[in-house]
Structure formats: C-alpha cells, structure tokens
XYZ file of C-alpha atoms in Angstrom:
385
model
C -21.210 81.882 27.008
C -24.104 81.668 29.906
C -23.443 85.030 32.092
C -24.246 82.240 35.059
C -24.881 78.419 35.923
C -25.167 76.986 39.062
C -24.230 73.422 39.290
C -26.225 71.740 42.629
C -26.300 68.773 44.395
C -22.307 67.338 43.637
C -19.772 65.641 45.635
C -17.252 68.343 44.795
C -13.534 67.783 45.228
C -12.302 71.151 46.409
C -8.953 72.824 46.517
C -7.807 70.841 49.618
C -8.534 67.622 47.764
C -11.638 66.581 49.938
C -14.983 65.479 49.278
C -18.055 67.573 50.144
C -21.441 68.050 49.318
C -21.492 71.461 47.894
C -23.199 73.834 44.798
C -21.052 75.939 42.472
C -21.765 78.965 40.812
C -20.191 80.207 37.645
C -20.166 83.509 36.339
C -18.719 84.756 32.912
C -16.029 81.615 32.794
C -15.142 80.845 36.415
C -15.551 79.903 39.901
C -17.972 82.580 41.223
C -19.470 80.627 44.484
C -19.424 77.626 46.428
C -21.687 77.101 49.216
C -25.460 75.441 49.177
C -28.194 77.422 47.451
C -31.096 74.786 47.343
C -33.798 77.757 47.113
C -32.174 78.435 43.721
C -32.964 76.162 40.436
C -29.569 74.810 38.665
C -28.589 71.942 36.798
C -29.223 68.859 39.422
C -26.146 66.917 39.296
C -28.065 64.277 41.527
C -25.347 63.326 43.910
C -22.110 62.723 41.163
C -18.977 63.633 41.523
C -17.601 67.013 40.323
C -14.357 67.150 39.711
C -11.212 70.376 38.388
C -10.871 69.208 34.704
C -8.133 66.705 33.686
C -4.928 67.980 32.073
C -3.160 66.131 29.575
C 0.406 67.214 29.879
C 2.136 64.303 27.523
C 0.503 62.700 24.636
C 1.179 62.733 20.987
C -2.036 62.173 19.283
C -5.819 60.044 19.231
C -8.766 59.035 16.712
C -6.214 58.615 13.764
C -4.749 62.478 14.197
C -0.631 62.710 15.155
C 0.076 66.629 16.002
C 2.878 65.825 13.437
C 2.218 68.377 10.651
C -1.764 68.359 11.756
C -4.303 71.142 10.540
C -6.734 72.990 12.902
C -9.450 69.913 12.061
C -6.890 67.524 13.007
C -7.009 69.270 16.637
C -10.406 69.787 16.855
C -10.861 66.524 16.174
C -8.348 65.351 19.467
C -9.693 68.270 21.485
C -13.218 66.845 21.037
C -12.324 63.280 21.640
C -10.046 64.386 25.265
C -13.332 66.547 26.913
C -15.132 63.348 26.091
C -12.976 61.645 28.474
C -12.712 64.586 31.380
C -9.817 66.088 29.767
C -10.159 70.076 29.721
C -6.828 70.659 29.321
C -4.340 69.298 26.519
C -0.145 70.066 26.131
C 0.149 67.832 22.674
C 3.600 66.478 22.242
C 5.742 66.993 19.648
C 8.517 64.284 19.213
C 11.926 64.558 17.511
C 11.686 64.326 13.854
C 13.222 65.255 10.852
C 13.711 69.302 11.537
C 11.318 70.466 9.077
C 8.722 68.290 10.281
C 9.528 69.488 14.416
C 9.659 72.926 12.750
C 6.080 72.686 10.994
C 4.662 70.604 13.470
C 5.104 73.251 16.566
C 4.301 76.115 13.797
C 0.746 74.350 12.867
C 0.088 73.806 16.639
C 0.748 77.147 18.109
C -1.075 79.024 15.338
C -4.302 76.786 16.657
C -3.338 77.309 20.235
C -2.956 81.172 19.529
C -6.745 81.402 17.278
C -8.206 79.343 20.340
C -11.510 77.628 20.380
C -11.109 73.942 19.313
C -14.762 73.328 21.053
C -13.070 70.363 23.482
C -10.337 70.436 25.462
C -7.917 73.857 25.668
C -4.384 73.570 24.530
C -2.879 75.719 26.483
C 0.969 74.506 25.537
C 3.067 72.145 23.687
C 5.603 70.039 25.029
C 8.189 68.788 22.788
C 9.391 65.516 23.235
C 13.335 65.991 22.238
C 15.386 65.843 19.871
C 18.059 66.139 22.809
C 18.201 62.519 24.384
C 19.772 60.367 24.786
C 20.315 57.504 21.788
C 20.921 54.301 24.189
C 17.788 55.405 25.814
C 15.678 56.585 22.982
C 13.022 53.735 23.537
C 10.965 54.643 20.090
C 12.547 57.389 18.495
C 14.764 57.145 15.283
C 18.684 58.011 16.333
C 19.126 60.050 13.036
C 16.632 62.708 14.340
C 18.295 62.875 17.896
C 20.432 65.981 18.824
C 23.010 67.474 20.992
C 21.331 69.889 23.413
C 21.583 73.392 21.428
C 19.824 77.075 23.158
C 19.718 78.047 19.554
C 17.676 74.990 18.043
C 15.264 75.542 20.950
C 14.766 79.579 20.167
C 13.684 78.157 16.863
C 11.419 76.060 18.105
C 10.266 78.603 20.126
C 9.860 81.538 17.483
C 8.091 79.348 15.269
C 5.380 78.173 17.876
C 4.998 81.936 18.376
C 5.671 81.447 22.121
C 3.647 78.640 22.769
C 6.303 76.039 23.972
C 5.749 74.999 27.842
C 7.856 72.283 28.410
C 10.556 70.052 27.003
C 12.089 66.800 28.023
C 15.709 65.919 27.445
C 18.413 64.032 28.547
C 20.652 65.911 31.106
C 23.630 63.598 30.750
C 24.206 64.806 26.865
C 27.038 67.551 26.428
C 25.348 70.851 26.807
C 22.218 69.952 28.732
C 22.802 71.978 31.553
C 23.614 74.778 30.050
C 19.902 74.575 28.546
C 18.254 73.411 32.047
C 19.508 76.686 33.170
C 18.324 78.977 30.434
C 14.797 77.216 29.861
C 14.436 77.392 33.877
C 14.974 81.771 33.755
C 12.439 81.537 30.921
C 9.605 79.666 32.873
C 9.868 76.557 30.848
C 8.995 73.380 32.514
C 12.323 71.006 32.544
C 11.510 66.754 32.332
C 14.245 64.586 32.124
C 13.926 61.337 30.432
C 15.180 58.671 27.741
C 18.333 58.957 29.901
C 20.916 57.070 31.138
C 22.187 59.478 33.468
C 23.781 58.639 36.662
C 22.327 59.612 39.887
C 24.611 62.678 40.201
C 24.122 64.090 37.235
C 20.129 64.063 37.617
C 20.438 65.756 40.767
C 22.983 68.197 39.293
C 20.002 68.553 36.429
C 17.504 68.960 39.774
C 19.646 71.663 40.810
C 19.928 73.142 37.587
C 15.944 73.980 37.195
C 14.734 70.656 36.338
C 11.399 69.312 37.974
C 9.891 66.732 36.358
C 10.561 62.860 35.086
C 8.883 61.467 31.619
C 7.764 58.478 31.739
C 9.156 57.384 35.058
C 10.977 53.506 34.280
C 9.935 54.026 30.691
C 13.581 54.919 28.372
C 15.421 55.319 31.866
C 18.424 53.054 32.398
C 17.386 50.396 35.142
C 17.505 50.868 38.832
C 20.490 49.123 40.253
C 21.087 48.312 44.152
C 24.921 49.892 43.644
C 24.067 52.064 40.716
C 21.039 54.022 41.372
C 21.356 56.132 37.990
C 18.232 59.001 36.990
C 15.733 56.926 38.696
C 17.403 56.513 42.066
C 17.131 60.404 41.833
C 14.167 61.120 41.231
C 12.300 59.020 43.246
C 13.953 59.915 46.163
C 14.434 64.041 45.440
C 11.088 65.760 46.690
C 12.107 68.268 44.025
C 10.682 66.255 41.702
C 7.452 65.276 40.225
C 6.940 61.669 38.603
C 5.106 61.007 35.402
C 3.326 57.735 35.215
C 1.808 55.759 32.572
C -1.218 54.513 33.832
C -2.387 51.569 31.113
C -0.725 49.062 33.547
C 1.650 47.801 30.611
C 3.720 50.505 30.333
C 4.012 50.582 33.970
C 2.462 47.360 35.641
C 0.538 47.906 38.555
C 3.062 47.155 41.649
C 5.265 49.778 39.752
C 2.484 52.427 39.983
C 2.305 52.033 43.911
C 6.139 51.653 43.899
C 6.387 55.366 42.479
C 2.921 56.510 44.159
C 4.749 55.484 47.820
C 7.892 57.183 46.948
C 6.521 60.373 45.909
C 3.909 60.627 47.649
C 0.250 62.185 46.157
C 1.583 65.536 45.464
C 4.256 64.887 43.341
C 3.039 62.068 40.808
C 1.275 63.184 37.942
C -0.990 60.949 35.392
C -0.123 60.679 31.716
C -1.407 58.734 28.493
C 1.561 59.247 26.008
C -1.323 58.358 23.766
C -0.614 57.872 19.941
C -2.942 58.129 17.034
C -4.652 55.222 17.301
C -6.272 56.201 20.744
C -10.375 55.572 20.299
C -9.600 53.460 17.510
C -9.494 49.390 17.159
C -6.692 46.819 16.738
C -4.684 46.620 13.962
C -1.361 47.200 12.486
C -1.432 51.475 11.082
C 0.941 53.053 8.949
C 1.572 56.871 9.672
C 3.987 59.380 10.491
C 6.519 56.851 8.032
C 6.646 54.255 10.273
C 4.599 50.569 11.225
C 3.137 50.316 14.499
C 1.003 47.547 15.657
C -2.129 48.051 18.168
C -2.747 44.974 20.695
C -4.114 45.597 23.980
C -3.343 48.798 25.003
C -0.414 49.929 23.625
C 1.274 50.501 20.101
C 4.158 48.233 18.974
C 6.681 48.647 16.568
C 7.922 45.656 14.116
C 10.799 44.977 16.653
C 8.665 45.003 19.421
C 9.551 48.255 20.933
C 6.941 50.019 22.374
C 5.576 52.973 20.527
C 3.050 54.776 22.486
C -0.503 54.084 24.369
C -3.870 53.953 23.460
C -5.517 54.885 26.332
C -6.345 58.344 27.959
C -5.604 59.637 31.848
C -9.329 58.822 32.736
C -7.862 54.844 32.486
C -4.974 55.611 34.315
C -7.305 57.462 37.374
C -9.283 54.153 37.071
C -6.500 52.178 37.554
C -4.910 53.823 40.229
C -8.141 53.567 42.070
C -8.062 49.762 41.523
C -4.683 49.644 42.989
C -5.931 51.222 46.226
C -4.605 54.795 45.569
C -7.346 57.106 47.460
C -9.822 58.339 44.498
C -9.154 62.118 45.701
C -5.514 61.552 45.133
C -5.999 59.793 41.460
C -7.767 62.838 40.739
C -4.833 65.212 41.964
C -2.525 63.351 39.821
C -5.046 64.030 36.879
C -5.549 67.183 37.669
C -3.740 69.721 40.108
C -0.229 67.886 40.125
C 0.094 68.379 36.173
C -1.266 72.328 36.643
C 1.418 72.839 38.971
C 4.140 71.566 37.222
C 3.443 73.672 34.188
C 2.979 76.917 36.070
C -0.890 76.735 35.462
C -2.104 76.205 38.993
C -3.416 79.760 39.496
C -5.945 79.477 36.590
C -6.978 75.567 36.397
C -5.986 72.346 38.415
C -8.208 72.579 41.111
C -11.833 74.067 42.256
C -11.718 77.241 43.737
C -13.152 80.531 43.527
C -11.669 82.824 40.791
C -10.217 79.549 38.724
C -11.485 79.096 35.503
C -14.695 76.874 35.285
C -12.946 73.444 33.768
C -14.969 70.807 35.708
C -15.831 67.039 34.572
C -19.065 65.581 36.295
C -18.307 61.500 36.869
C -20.332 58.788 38.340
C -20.279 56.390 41.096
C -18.321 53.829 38.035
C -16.146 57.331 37.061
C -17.876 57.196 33.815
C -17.686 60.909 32.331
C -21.529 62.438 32.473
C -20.164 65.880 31.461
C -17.707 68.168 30.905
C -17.368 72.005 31.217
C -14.760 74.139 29.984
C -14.920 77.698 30.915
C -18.499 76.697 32.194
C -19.806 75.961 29.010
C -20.923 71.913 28.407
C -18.530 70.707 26.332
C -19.849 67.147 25.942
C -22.788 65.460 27.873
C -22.871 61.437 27.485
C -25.554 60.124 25.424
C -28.347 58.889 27.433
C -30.059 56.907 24.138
C-alpha cells in the first residue's frame, strides 16, 4: 500500500452530497485531506468526477460465478468484475436452498470474507436471501426450500459464516417473524422485508419491530391496492424505511423508479442489481445452480417465464436514474451512502470524508468508470488501447 496519494483536479462529491472542485489526500488507507494543493504533484484526474465507492448490498452472482457453494477464485473472480464497474463494496446474497447448500454456501463465503483480499471489491457481509418467505410471494425461489421463521436456523447460519451475516430478508407475515425481527434487531442485523404478502399493519408492526429496509420494492410484494394498501402501502409511506430498487428498468420500469424515488425521497432509496451469474456474460439459455434460466435483454428468465434475476450492475441503475431526471448527486447516494447506512457501515465507507476509508471510483462526463480505488490502492484503471 502507497504510505500517500494525492488525487487533484476532481469534481468530488463530498459528505453533504455536493459537487466541488477539490484534491484529496490519502494516507495509509483513508481520507487524510481535502482542500486544493496545486503546488503539490498527484495523479491529475483532469476535471472527472470522484465519487465514495459503490456498495452492492443485494446480488447473487456475475461472469458465470453463483456464491452458491463458490471457492475463493469464484469471488475473486466477482470481486474483480464489481470494482470494474465502481463497486468497492460487495454483500453477496445467499438465497434459500436446500440446507446443506445455504449451510456451505455462507461457510465458503465468510471464510473468504474473514482471509480478506479478493483484489476488487471488499465483501464486507453476506445477506441471505430467506428461506423464511413467504411461498405465494416467492417470485423465483423453489417452495420446498422455504421455511418458517426459526432464531435457531439463523444461529446456524450465523456460526457457520463465522459471524459474517449482515442482513437477512424475510417475510414478516409468516408465524414467528417477529419474534426474529426482534432478536436480529438487538444483534445489529439489518432487517428487509420482502416476497411478502403482508398487510399494511403487519409491515408496520415489522417497522416497529426493528425492521428497516424493503427488497426489491414491487418485485415478490403483493400489489398495491386503493382499499388494500398491503407491505407496499407501508413502506412507501413509513420514513422508517429505506426502499430497494432495481434499476435495469424491467424489473422496475422507469415511472416506477420516480414513483418510489418521490415517495422516499433521496435519502431513503437505495440502488441494487440482484444480479445473477450471467452478469458480463451474453444471451443465452444457462444451466446452473440445478435449474434453466434464459438471458434476453437484461434480465434472467425461467422456463415459465418468471423472472430469475438481473444482469446488470448498480452503475446501470445510477445511469438510469440519471436518465429519468433523478439529480446525479442523489443517484450516487443511492449507490453509495444510502446502502452504507442501512448496513451500519456509514462510519467507515459510503461517503467522502476525512478519516473514511479511501473507496473512491473516478467517472467521466458519460459516467464511464476511469478508475477505482479501494483503500487507496487502484484497483482497476480502464484500458486506454
């Protein structure tokens, strides 16, 4: 690691989400300085944009790797492929599964989390995607590897990712759930609630209980009704909570983006991929994990048309967001600070400020990725060939 590196001549987005002209010094890993030295010599960034690193708080896999039973190349492999795309922060997803596989899967990816060093993006959690939700809701997942909410299945979980589980999502209308909102809440984990078709009281009961975040907003939810307003009624109206969206403009089409991005407001929306394996790769139909899925477009299919997951990354999503007139500054929060906060991160990464860690992605006037730092070391550089 470089004992210092001073980055000159950026539009940096600071900590209050505003663009200005400013230099940043790094020392041993993080934010030493920010001001204007222009009689020192750094690296000129010649006018981009600097912005905190992107964190990937709900995807399941990319370039032909699934974090289903995946070895440290597997990751390495992801890691390299996310900081290629801004993303200096990854919380891979684990989805319900047969229990051995859940049990290996979170075993594999905590012991990689734990060794560290994956030379892209930093996991620095895993998220597992059930098995408590709801079957009516269950959008791609099998019913046979669905549970009932259980304390004890997630201390298993737990023990066997050596401690590296950070946040869950369920379904808080299933027998048990709250029970579990509760005890995950004391323990710091981060509570979302979706592929649910719980009524509007019981998500706010859920809200009340600890939880703070909704997967996948309109995606496995029951449908918003004028005179049943159900989970989504809730959480787009409690400022409790924060809103995941999908930002490949088929999972969530683009009046739907603004719909959630004018409800919550730019604090509490945060940008996700749900990417799948076949993220960075071409069309085609793919047979992992046991099951079919088709790639057109976007997005992952399976043979009855459900869909299985997205092939794109949160850089599209900031992109698109732009393109639907959300401010730039406040794409990037989504991308960046919103997802930090929400998994009790903000005080190390999320946002640029002196002390954080150095996780920065330089981006162009197009937001094309130029570079990427991670702990202020260059983690990828585009290809000027």
């Amino acid at each position: 690691m470089p004992e210092e590196l001073l980055l000159q001549n950026a539009r940096v987005l600071l900590d209050d989400f505003v663009l200005r002209k400013r230099d940043i010094r790094i020392r041993r890993g993080r934010i030493a300085e920010i001001g204007s030295f222009p009689e020192e010599k750094g690296v000129d960034l010649n006018g981009k944009y600097l912005f905190p690193g992107f964190v990937e708080s709900h995807f399941h896999g990319a370039c032909g790797e699934t974090f289903q039973e995946i070895d440290r190349k597997g990751i390495e492999k992801i890691a390299a492929y996310e900081a290629a795309h801004g993303i200096t922060t990854i919380i891979p997803t684990i989805s319900g599964a047969p229990e051995a596989v859940m049990d290996s899967s979170v075993e594999a990816v905590g012991k990689v989390m734990r060794e560290g060093n994956t030379g892209g993006a930093v996991i620095r959690g895993i998220h597992v995607e059930g098995p408590f939700l709801s079957v009516a809701c269950r959008g791609a997942h099998r019913e046979e590897d669905l549970r009932k909410p259980s304390i004890e299945r997630w201390n298993q979980l737990q023990e066997l990712s050596g401690g590296c589980l950070r946040s869950i999502t369920l379904a808080p209308e299933l027998d048990g759930a709250m029970e579990l909102i509760r005890y995950l809440n004391e323990q710091g984990i981060t509570v979302q609630m979706g592929h649910s078709a719980a009524d509007y009281e019981t998500t706010e009961r859920a809200v009340d209980a600890g939880a703070t975040v909704s997967t996948h907003t309109f995606n496995a939810m029951v449908s918003l009704h004028h005179r049943a307003p159900g989970i989504l009624g809730a959480v787009l109206t409690d400022d409790r909570v924060t809103c995941e969206m999908i930002g490949d403009l088929t999972h969530v089409q683009g009046p739907v983006l603004l719909i959630i991005y004018r409800c919550k407001g730019p604090d509490r929306i945060t940008l996700v991929s749900d990417s799948m394996y076949a993220a960075g790769m071409p069309e085609g139909t793919y047979d992992l994990e046991g099951r079919i899925r088709t790639v057109r477009g976007n997005v992952a299919y399976l043979p009855n048309g459900t869909i299985s997951g997205s092939v794109c990354c949160i850089l599209d999503g900031v992109r698109n967001l732009v393109k639907w007139g959300v401010p730039l500054e406040h794409a990037v929060k989504a991308a960046s600070w919103n997802p930090s906060r929400t998994l009790r991160l903000s005080d190390r990464i999320g946002s640029i400020a002196v002390g954080k860690e150095a996780d920065l992605v330089v981006m162009d006037d197009a937001l094309q990725v130029s570079a990427t730092y991670i702990g202020g070391i260059c983690v990828y550089q585009e290809d000027r060939a």
